[in-house]
PDB file of C-alpha atoms and ligand atoms in Angstrom:
ATOM      1  CA  MET A   1      -0.038  -0.193   0.176  1.00 82.00           C
ATOM      2  CA  SER A   2       1.219   3.474  -0.638  1.00 93.00           C
ATOM      3  CA  LEU A   3       2.271   5.777   2.330  1.00 93.00           C
ATOM      4  CA  SER A   4      -0.713   8.054   1.710  1.00 96.00           C
ATOM      5  CA  ILE A   5      -3.167   5.422   2.152  1.00 97.00           C
ATOM      6  CA  ASN A   6      -1.302   3.510   4.968  1.00 97.00           C
ATOM      7  CA  LEU A   7      -1.207   6.438   7.178  1.00 97.00           C
ATOM      8  CA  LEU A   8      -5.052   6.853   7.012  1.00 98.00           C
ATOM      9  CA  SER A   9      -5.501   2.979   7.797  1.00 98.00           C
ATOM     10  CA  TYR A  10      -3.017   3.809  10.816  1.00 98.00           C
ATOM     11  CA  GLU A  11      -5.454   6.569  11.928  1.00 98.00           C
ATOM     12  CA  HIS A  12      -8.279   4.093  11.656  1.00 98.00           C
ATOM     13  CA  GLY A  13      -6.659   1.944  13.888  1.00 98.00           C
ATOM     14  CA  ILE A  14      -6.364   4.577  16.617  1.00 98.00           C
ATOM     15  CA  LEU A  15     -10.459   5.706  15.816  1.00 98.00           C
ATOM     16  CA  ARG A  16     -11.171   2.268  16.154  1.00 98.00           C
ATOM     17  CA  GLN A  17      -9.843   2.063  19.750  1.00 97.00           C
ATOM     18  CA  VAL A  18     -11.720   4.975  20.701  1.00 98.00           C
ATOM     19  CA  ILE A  19     -14.886   3.860  19.195  1.00 97.00           C
ATOM     20  CA  ASP A  20     -14.787   0.524  20.965  1.00 96.00           C
ATOM     21  CA  VAL A  21     -14.795   2.429  24.209  1.00 97.00           C
ATOM     22  CA  LEU A  22     -17.755   4.576  23.057  1.00 97.00           C
ATOM     23  CA  LYS A  23     -19.255   1.406  21.978  1.00 97.00           C
ATOM     24  CA  GLU A  24     -18.929  -0.159  25.826  1.00 96.00           C
ATOM     25  CA  VAL A  25     -20.122   3.082  27.295  1.00 95.00           C
ATOM     26  CA  GLY A  26     -23.232   3.562  25.357  1.00 94.00           C
ATOM     27  CA  GLU A  27     -24.120  -0.041  25.582  1.00 95.00           C
ATOM     28  CA  LYS A  28     -23.656  -0.250  29.254  1.00 94.00           C
ATOM     29  CA  GLN A  29     -25.203   3.030  29.582  1.00 91.00           C
ATOM     30  CA  THR A  30     -22.077   3.959  32.030  1.00 93.00           C
ATOM     31  CA  VAL A  31     -21.912   7.749  30.875  1.00 93.00           C
ATOM     32  CA  ASP A  32     -22.904   8.959  34.544  1.00 92.00           C
ATOM     33  CA  LYS A  33     -19.947   6.963  35.820  1.00 92.00           C
ATOM     34  CA  HIS A  34     -17.372   8.028  33.064  1.00 93.00           C
ATOM     35  CA  ARG A  35     -18.689  11.586  32.502  1.00 93.00           C
ATOM     36  CA  HIS A  36     -15.077  13.183  32.319  1.00 94.00           C
ATOM     37  CA  TYR A  37     -13.950  10.647  30.139  1.00 95.00           C
ATOM     38  CA  VAL A  38     -16.894  10.577  27.698  1.00 96.00           C
ATOM     39  CA  MET A  39     -16.723  14.574  27.307  1.00 96.00           C
ATOM     40  CA  GLU A  40     -13.005  13.979  26.373  1.00 97.00           C
ATOM     41  CA  ILE A  41     -13.745  11.381  23.830  1.00 98.00           C
ATOM     42  CA  VAL A  42     -16.221  13.789  22.365  1.00 98.00           C
ATOM     43  CA  GLN A  43     -13.848  16.519  22.172  1.00 97.00           C
ATOM     44  CA  PHE A  44     -11.205  13.998  20.777  1.00 98.00           C
ATOM     45  CA  LEU A  45     -13.531  12.886  17.957  1.00 98.00           C
ATOM     46  CA  ASP A  46     -14.352  16.349  16.892  1.00 98.00           C
ATOM     47  CA  VAL A  47     -10.736  17.254  16.264  1.00 98.00           C
ATOM     48  CA  TYR A  48      -9.296  13.841  15.332  1.00 98.00           C
ATOM     49  CA  LEU A  49     -12.192  12.576  13.343  1.00 98.00           C
ATOM     50  CA  ASP A  50     -13.865  15.523  11.943  1.00 98.00           C
ATOM     51  CA  GLN A  51     -11.080  18.224  11.673  1.00 98.00           C
ATOM     52  CA  PHE A  52      -8.491  15.753  11.062  1.00 98.00           C
ATOM     53  CA  HIS A  53      -9.022  12.502   9.211  1.00 98.00           C
ATOM     54  CA  HIS A  54     -12.146  13.409   7.421  1.00 98.00           C
ATOM     55  CA  ALA A  55     -10.554  16.723   6.324  1.00 98.00           C
ATOM     56  CA  LYS A  56      -7.528  15.078   4.983  1.00 98.00           C
ATOM     57  CA  GLU A  57      -9.288  12.378   3.100  1.00 98.00           C
ATOM     58  CA  GLU A  58     -11.627  15.049   1.594  1.00 98.00           C
ATOM     59  CA  GLN A  59      -8.906  17.807   0.739  1.00 98.00           C
ATOM     60  CA  PHE A  60      -6.056  15.318  -0.385  1.00 98.00           C
ATOM     61  CA  LEU A  61      -6.871  11.733  -0.976  1.00 98.00           C
ATOM     62  CA  PHE A  62     -10.192  11.928  -2.657  1.00 98.00           C
ATOM     63  CA  PRO A  63      -9.870  14.771  -5.174  1.00 98.00           C
ATOM     64  CA  PRO A  64      -6.897  13.330  -7.569  1.00 97.00           C
ATOM     65  CA  VAL A  65      -8.750   9.927  -7.809  1.00 97.00           C
ATOM     66  CA  ILE A  66     -12.534  10.926  -7.727  1.00 97.00           C
ATOM     67  CA  GLY A  67     -12.846  10.562 -11.520  1.00 96.00           C
ATOM     68  CA  ALA A  68     -10.427   7.769 -12.039  1.00 96.00           C
ATOM     69  CA  SER A  69     -13.344   5.074 -12.229  1.00 96.00           C
ATOM     70  CA  ALA A  70     -17.106   4.776 -12.278  1.00 97.00           C
ATOM     71  CA  LEU A  71     -17.048   3.165  -8.847  1.00 97.00           C
ATOM     72  CA  LEU A  72     -15.054   5.834  -7.209  1.00 98.00           C
ATOM     73  CA  SER A  73     -16.985   8.743  -8.758  1.00 98.00           C
ATOM     74  CA  VAL A  74     -20.270   7.196  -7.059  1.00 98.00           C
ATOM     75  CA  GLU A  75     -18.719   6.072  -3.767  1.00 98.00           C
ATOM     76  CA  ILE A  76     -16.299   8.989  -3.142  1.00 98.00           C
ATOM     77  CA  PRO A  77     -19.528  11.477  -2.733  1.00 98.00           C
ATOM     78  CA  LYS A  78     -21.132   8.698  -0.769  1.00 98.00           C
ATOM     79  CA  LEU A  79     -18.238   8.698   1.752  1.00 98.00           C
ATOM     80  CA  ILE A  80     -17.914  12.469   1.894  1.00 98.00           C
ATOM     81  CA  ARG A  81     -21.757  12.402   2.984  1.00 98.00           C
ATOM     82  CA  ASP A  82     -20.944   9.917   5.387  1.00 98.00           C
ATOM     83  CA  HIS A  83     -18.457  12.375   6.787  1.00 98.00           C
ATOM     84  CA  GLN A  84     -21.247  15.082   7.233  1.00 98.00           C
ATOM     85  CA  HIS A  85     -23.202  12.623   9.055  1.00 98.00           C
ATOM     86  CA  ALA A  86     -20.881  11.642  11.373  1.00 98.00           C
ATOM     87  CA  LYS A  87     -20.267  15.554  11.815  1.00 98.00           C
ATOM     88  CA  ASP A  88     -23.978  15.933  12.535  1.00 98.00           C
ATOM     89  CA  LEU A  89     -23.912  12.904  15.216  1.00 98.00           C
ATOM     90  CA  LEU A  90     -21.331  14.546  17.067  1.00 98.00           C
ATOM     91  CA  ASN A  91     -22.933  17.704  17.102  1.00 98.00           C
ATOM     92  CA  VAL A  92     -25.912  16.042  18.719  1.00 97.00           C
ATOM     93  CA  MET A  93     -23.729  14.326  21.219  1.00 97.00           C
ATOM     94  CA  LYS A  94     -21.718  17.544  21.802  1.00 96.00           C
ATOM     95  CA  ILE A  95     -25.205  19.255  23.233  1.00 96.00           C
ATOM     96  CA  GLU A  96     -26.615  15.757  24.745  1.00 95.00           C
ATOM     97  CA  ILE A  97     -23.528  15.041  27.051  1.00 94.00           C
ATOM     98  CA  LYS A  98     -24.539  18.114  28.967  1.00 92.00           C
ATOM     99  CA  ARG A  99     -27.949  16.635  29.727  1.00 90.00           C
ATOM    100  CA  LYS A 100     -29.123  14.062  32.277  1.00 87.00           C
ATOM    101  CA  PRO A 101     -30.078  11.281  31.840  1.00 87.00           C
ATOM    102  CA  ALA A 102     -27.810  10.688  28.951  1.00 90.00           C
ATOM    103  CA  GLU A 103     -30.253   8.587  26.980  1.00 93.00           C
ATOM    104  CA  ALA A 104     -30.109  10.771  23.857  1.00 95.00           C
ATOM    105  CA  PHE A 105     -26.488  10.763  24.048  1.00 95.00           C
ATOM    106  CA  CYS A 106     -25.973   7.077  24.246  1.00 96.00           C
ATOM    107  CA  LYS A 107     -28.416   6.820  21.240  1.00 96.00           C
ATOM    108  CA  ALA A 108     -26.400   8.912  19.042  1.00 97.00           C
ATOM    109  CA  SER A 109     -22.931   7.547  20.360  1.00 97.00           C
ATOM    110  CA  LEU A 110     -24.101   4.045  19.533  1.00 98.00           C
ATOM    111  CA  GLU A 111     -25.419   5.121  16.008  1.00 98.00           C
ATOM    112  CA  LEU A 112     -21.822   7.041  15.514  1.00 98.00           C
ATOM    113  CA  VAL A 113     -20.176   3.741  16.505  1.00 98.00           C
ATOM    114  CA  GLU A 114     -22.181   1.882  13.699  1.00 98.00           C
ATOM    115  CA  HIS A 115     -21.988   4.164  11.123  1.00 98.00           C
ATOM    116  CA  MET A 116     -18.190   4.738  11.643  1.00 98.00           C
ATOM    117  CA  THR A 117     -17.638   1.220  11.952  1.00 98.00           C
ATOM    118  CA  SER A 118     -18.747   0.248   8.496  1.00 98.00           C
ATOM    119  CA  HIS A 119     -17.393   3.681   6.964  1.00 98.00           C
ATOM    120  CA  ILE A 120     -14.152   2.451   8.015  1.00 98.00           C
ATOM    121  CA  ASP A 121     -14.605  -1.215   6.743  1.00 98.00           C
ATOM    122  CA  LYS A 122     -15.921   0.081   3.302  1.00 98.00           C
ATOM    123  CA  GLU A 123     -12.757   2.021   3.157  1.00 98.00           C
ATOM    124  CA  GLU A 124     -10.348  -0.166   4.004  1.00 98.00           C
ATOM    125  CA  LEU A 125     -11.946  -3.126   2.222  1.00 98.00           C
ATOM    126  CA  LEU A 126     -13.227  -1.695  -0.831  1.00 97.00           C
ATOM    127  CA  ILE A 127     -12.472   2.133  -1.807  1.00 98.00           C
ATOM    128  CA  PHE A 128      -8.550   2.252  -0.412  1.00 98.00           C
ATOM    129  CA  PRO A 129      -7.552  -0.681  -2.394  1.00 97.00           C
ATOM    130  CA  LYS A 130      -9.377   0.647  -5.495  1.00 97.00           C
ATOM    131  CA  ILE A 131      -7.631   4.327  -4.998  1.00 97.00           C
ATOM    132  CA  GLU A 132      -4.212   2.514  -4.726  1.00 96.00           C
ATOM    133  CA  GLY A 133      -4.509   1.386  -8.211  1.00 95.00           C
ATOM    134  CA  TYR A 134      -4.853   4.790  -9.711  1.00 96.00           C
ATOM    135  CA  LEU A 135      -1.982   6.440  -7.285  1.00 95.00           C
ATOM    136  CA  THR A 136       1.005   7.049  -9.684  1.00 95.00           C
ATOM    137  CA  PRO A 137       4.138   7.591  -7.358  1.00 95.00           C
ATOM    138  CA  GLU A 138       4.218  11.314  -8.082  1.00 96.00           C
ATOM    139  CA  VAL A 139       0.350  11.890  -6.720  1.00 96.00           C
ATOM    140  CA  ASN A 140       1.396   9.891  -3.808  1.00 96.00           C
ATOM    141  CA  LYS A 141       4.262  11.708  -3.011  1.00 97.00           C
ATOM    142  CA  ARG A 142       2.448  14.910  -3.369  1.00 97.00           C
ATOM    143  CA  ILE A 143      -0.538  13.917  -1.236  1.00 98.00           C
ATOM    144  CA  ASN A 144       2.114  13.023   1.438  1.00 97.00           C
ATOM    145  CA  ARG A 145       3.611  16.462   1.355  1.00 98.00           C
ATOM    146  CA  GLU A 146       0.218  17.900   1.654  1.00 98.00           C
ATOM    147  CA  TYR A 147      -0.621  15.711   4.866  1.00 98.00           C
ATOM    148  CA  SER A 148       2.527  16.809   6.414  1.00 97.00           C
ATOM    149  CA  ASP A 149       1.563  20.447   5.991  1.00 97.00           C
ATOM    150  CA  PHE A 150      -1.639  20.104   7.181  1.00 98.00           C
ATOM    151  CA  ASN A 151      -0.700  17.719  10.014  1.00 96.00           C
ATOM    152  CA  ARG A 152       1.655  20.783  11.288  1.00 96.00           C
ATOM    153  CA  HIS A 153      -1.641  22.776  12.425  1.00 97.00           C
ATOM    154  CA  PHE A 154      -2.324  19.971  14.869  1.00 97.00           C
ATOM    155  CA  GLY A 155       1.187  20.254  16.586  1.00 94.00           C
ATOM    156  CA  PRO A 156       4.444  18.060  16.565  1.00 92.00           C
ATOM    157  CA  ASP A 157       2.984  15.476  19.093  1.00 96.00           C
ATOM    158  CA  PHE A 158      -0.415  14.896  17.683  1.00 98.00           C
ATOM    159  CA  TYR A 159      -0.120  11.359  16.713  1.00 97.00           C
ATOM    160  CA  ARG A 160       1.454  10.501  19.894  1.00 98.00           C
ATOM    161  CA  THR A 161      -0.792  12.085  22.121  1.00 98.00           C
ATOM    162  CA  SER A 162      -3.819  10.618  20.254  1.00 98.00           C
ATOM    163  CA  GLU A 163      -2.325   7.118  20.624  1.00 98.00           C
ATOM    164  CA  HIS A 164      -1.737   7.768  24.483  1.00 98.00           C
ATOM    165  CA  PHE A 165      -5.303   9.032  24.619  1.00 98.00           C
ATOM    166  CA  ALA A 166      -6.817   5.861  23.028  1.00 97.00           C
ATOM    167  CA  LYS A 167      -4.796   3.575  25.227  1.00 96.00           C
ATOM    168  CA  LYS A 168      -5.383   5.533  28.335  1.00 96.00           C
ATOM    169  CA  ILE A 169      -9.391   5.455  27.904  1.00 96.00           C
ATOM    170  CA  GLN A 170      -9.330   1.783  26.683  1.00 95.00           C
ATOM    171  CA  ASN A 171      -7.266   0.960  29.877  1.00 94.00           C
ATOM    172  CA  ASP A 172      -9.317   3.058  32.306  1.00 94.00           C
ATOM    173  CA  ILE A 173     -12.700   2.137  30.833  1.00 92.00           C
ATOM    174  CA  LEU A 174     -12.446  -1.264  29.590  1.00 91.00           C
ATOM    175  CA  GLY A 175      -9.715  -2.591  32.046  1.00 86.00           C
ATOM    176  CA  PRO A 176      -6.027  -3.287  31.554  1.00 81.00           C
ATOM    177  CA  GLY A 177      -5.344  -5.685  28.719  1.00 70.00           C
ATOM    178  CA  ALA A 178      -7.989  -4.495  26.583  1.00 70.00           C
ATOM    179  CA  PHE A 179      -5.473  -2.670  24.061  1.00 60.00           C
ATOM    180  CA  ARG A 180      -6.316  -3.218  20.467  1.00 56.00           C
ATOM    181  CA  THR A 181      -3.446  -3.117  18.005  1.00 51.00           C
ATOM    182  CA  THR A 182      -3.890  -0.441  15.786  1.00 47.00           C
ATOM    183  CA  GLY A 183      -4.479  -0.823  11.942  1.00 41.00           C
TER     184      GLY A 183
HETATM  185 FE1  FE2 B 201     -13.764   8.406   5.572  1.00 88.46          FE
HETATM  186 FE1  FE2 B 202     -11.127   7.063   6.950  1.00 88.46          FE
END
């Protein structure tokens, strides 16, 4: 796989870890018990999922390949609509986390978990392998340069702190030994 795709897959790994925790909290309805962590998760997803990961796909990976095949020209706009749906759910979660009981928050969280799990699976299993076939070395190189410039807005330690956050909430909420390997 090209580096420009590998990096997004690595980002998916961190997202999956955080989503696992959100799933647990939503299913077991333990928002009140973990309210501080849950607020941090919402804040994390707002930045990492919406402003960082989805923005990179939309701004740098998708544009050079959207017209490359009939499948991609249909599926990429659907993925972008998925991103908007995730953002809408996150906006509901940002409001509902302030309310008690947390029923509406759990409902939106579990919808986000399901939505993002199938979105990530679709990218990993169907879309990224297709995109790979259309990425020339020059385009791949350009995308990686664009990622690096973009990543700077999030600070030099963004990946390290994101990984750390994912591991910490897994450890604190799911319990020691619950770490998933990324990717
Ligand atoms: Fe995506
Ligand atoms: Fe993605």
